GROMACS .gro file of C-alpha atoms in nm:
model
   93
    1MET     CA    1   0.000   0.000   0.000
    2ARG     CA    2   0.119   0.350  -0.083
    3VAL     CA    3  -0.031   0.647   0.102
    4SER     CA    4   0.045   0.999  -0.021
    5ILE     CA    5  -0.053   1.357   0.033
    6ALA     CA    6  -0.044   1.496  -0.319
    7TYR     CA    7  -0.158   1.771  -0.552
    8ASN     CA    8  -0.404   1.666  -0.821
    9ASP     CA    9  -0.540   1.870  -1.111
   10PHE     CA   10  -0.594   1.586  -1.360
   11GLY     CA   11  -0.959   1.536  -1.453
   12GLY     CA   12  -0.920   1.285  -1.734
   13GLY     CA   13  -1.008   1.536  -2.003
   14TYR     CA   14  -1.242   1.738  -1.782
   15ARG     CA   15  -1.139   2.071  -1.638
   16ILE     CA   16  -1.121   2.046  -1.260
   17PRO     CA   17  -0.973   2.277  -0.997
   18GLY     CA   18  -0.651   2.156  -0.839
   19ALA     CA   19  -0.675   2.002  -0.496
   20VAL     CA   20  -0.451   1.868  -0.222
   21ILE     CA   21  -0.559   1.508  -0.164
   22LEU     CA   22  -0.479   1.208   0.048
   23GLN     CA   23  -0.456   0.902  -0.176
   24ALA     CA   24  -0.400   0.537  -0.096
   25ILE     CA   25  -0.315   0.284  -0.365
   26THR     CA   26  -0.259  -0.087  -0.330
   27SER     CA   27  -0.127  -0.352  -0.562
   28SER     CA   28  -0.077  -0.723  -0.522
   29GLY     CA   29   0.224  -0.700  -0.750
   30GLY     CA   30   0.324  -0.935  -1.024
   31ARG     CA   31   0.064  -1.013  -1.287
   32ALA     CA   32  -0.228  -0.923  -1.060
   33GLY     CA   33  -0.322  -0.629  -1.278
   34LYS     CA   34  -0.334  -0.257  -1.229
   35PRO     CA   35  -0.298  -0.090  -0.890
   36GLU     CA   36  -0.627  -0.003  -0.717
   37GLU     CA   37  -0.705   0.331  -0.555
   38ILE     CA   38  -0.864   0.247  -0.220
   39ALA     CA   39  -0.885   0.599  -0.074
   40HIS     CA   40  -0.915   0.941  -0.234
   41TYR     CA   41  -0.983   1.212   0.025
   42SER     CA   42  -0.989   1.579  -0.069
   43ILE     CA   43  -0.801   1.784   0.190
   44VAL     CA   44  -0.835   2.130   0.036
   45ASN     CA   45  -0.946   2.270  -0.299
   46MET     CA   46  -0.714   2.526  -0.460
   47ASP     CA   47  -1.009   2.756  -0.545
   48THR     CA   48  -1.090   2.766  -0.175
   49LEU     CA   49  -0.726   2.842  -0.087
   50THR     CA   50  -0.725   3.130  -0.334
   51ARG     CA   51  -1.028   3.282  -0.162
   52ARG     CA   52  -0.912   3.196   0.193
   53PRO     CA   53  -0.532   3.166   0.201
   54LEU     CA   54  -0.521   3.123   0.580
   55LEU     CA   55  -0.666   2.773   0.533
   56ALA     CA   56  -0.320   2.665   0.416
   57LYS     CA   57  -0.215   2.678   0.785
   58ASN     CA   58  -0.433   2.368   0.836
   59LEU     CA   59  -0.161   2.172   0.657
   60ASP     CA   60   0.107   2.274   0.910
   61HIS     CA   61   0.052   1.965   1.125
   62SER     CA   62  -0.069   1.709   0.872
   63ALA     CA   63  -0.034   1.350   0.984
   64ILE     CA   64  -0.120   1.007   0.846
   65ARG     CA   65  -0.174   0.700   1.062
   66ILE     CA   66  -0.210   0.344   0.934
   67GLU     CA   67  -0.338   0.087   1.183
   68LYS     CA   68  -0.350  -0.288   1.137
   69GLN     CA   69  -0.528  -0.533   1.362
   70GLY     CA   70  -0.511  -0.886   1.226
   71SER     CA   71  -0.624  -0.853   0.866
   72HIS     CA   72  -0.818  -0.529   0.929
   73TRP     CA   73  -0.657  -0.199   0.818
   74ARG     CA   74  -0.758   0.160   0.897
   75LEU     CA   75  -0.628   0.475   0.729
   76LEU     CA   76  -0.653   0.794   0.937
   77TYR     CA   77  -0.566   1.157   0.869
   78ALA     CA   78  -0.528   1.466   1.088
   79ASP     CA   79  -0.456   1.828   1.007
   80GLY     CA   80  -0.499   2.169   1.163
   81ILE     CA   81  -0.316   2.465   1.301
   82LEU     CA   82  -0.272   2.290   1.637
   83GLU     CA   83  -0.026   2.008   1.685
   84ASN     CA   84  -0.271   1.775   1.862
   85THR     CA   85  -0.576   1.769   1.633
   86SER     CA   86  -0.766   1.442   1.626
   87PHE     CA   87  -0.741   1.179   1.355
   88LYS     CA   88  -1.038   1.094   1.135
   89GLU     CA   89  -1.082   0.774   0.939
   90VAL     CA   90  -1.058   0.822   0.564
   91GLY     CA   91  -1.057   0.461   0.450
   92GLU     CA   92  -1.055   0.093   0.532
   93PRO     CA   93  -0.853  -0.088   0.265
   0.00000   0.00000   0.00000
């Protein structure tokens, strides 16, 4: 599994505003086929940041947590201007 905080402005031929996203991709490897996107969480839209630039401060303390219990996985994300903001679940691969 690969988990990334990334910038995305690709709309597959459609015009979309850029966004900062959290994305998780998994692949079984080998001949199992293409990788699968299992989480795509929009953190902030660039149009919103243009109108409200102070929202960029929410990225100051971004954090990703991956938890595994047996065969159960959880993907959590936290952001905010404070260092101790709570995590929220964004996916269960």
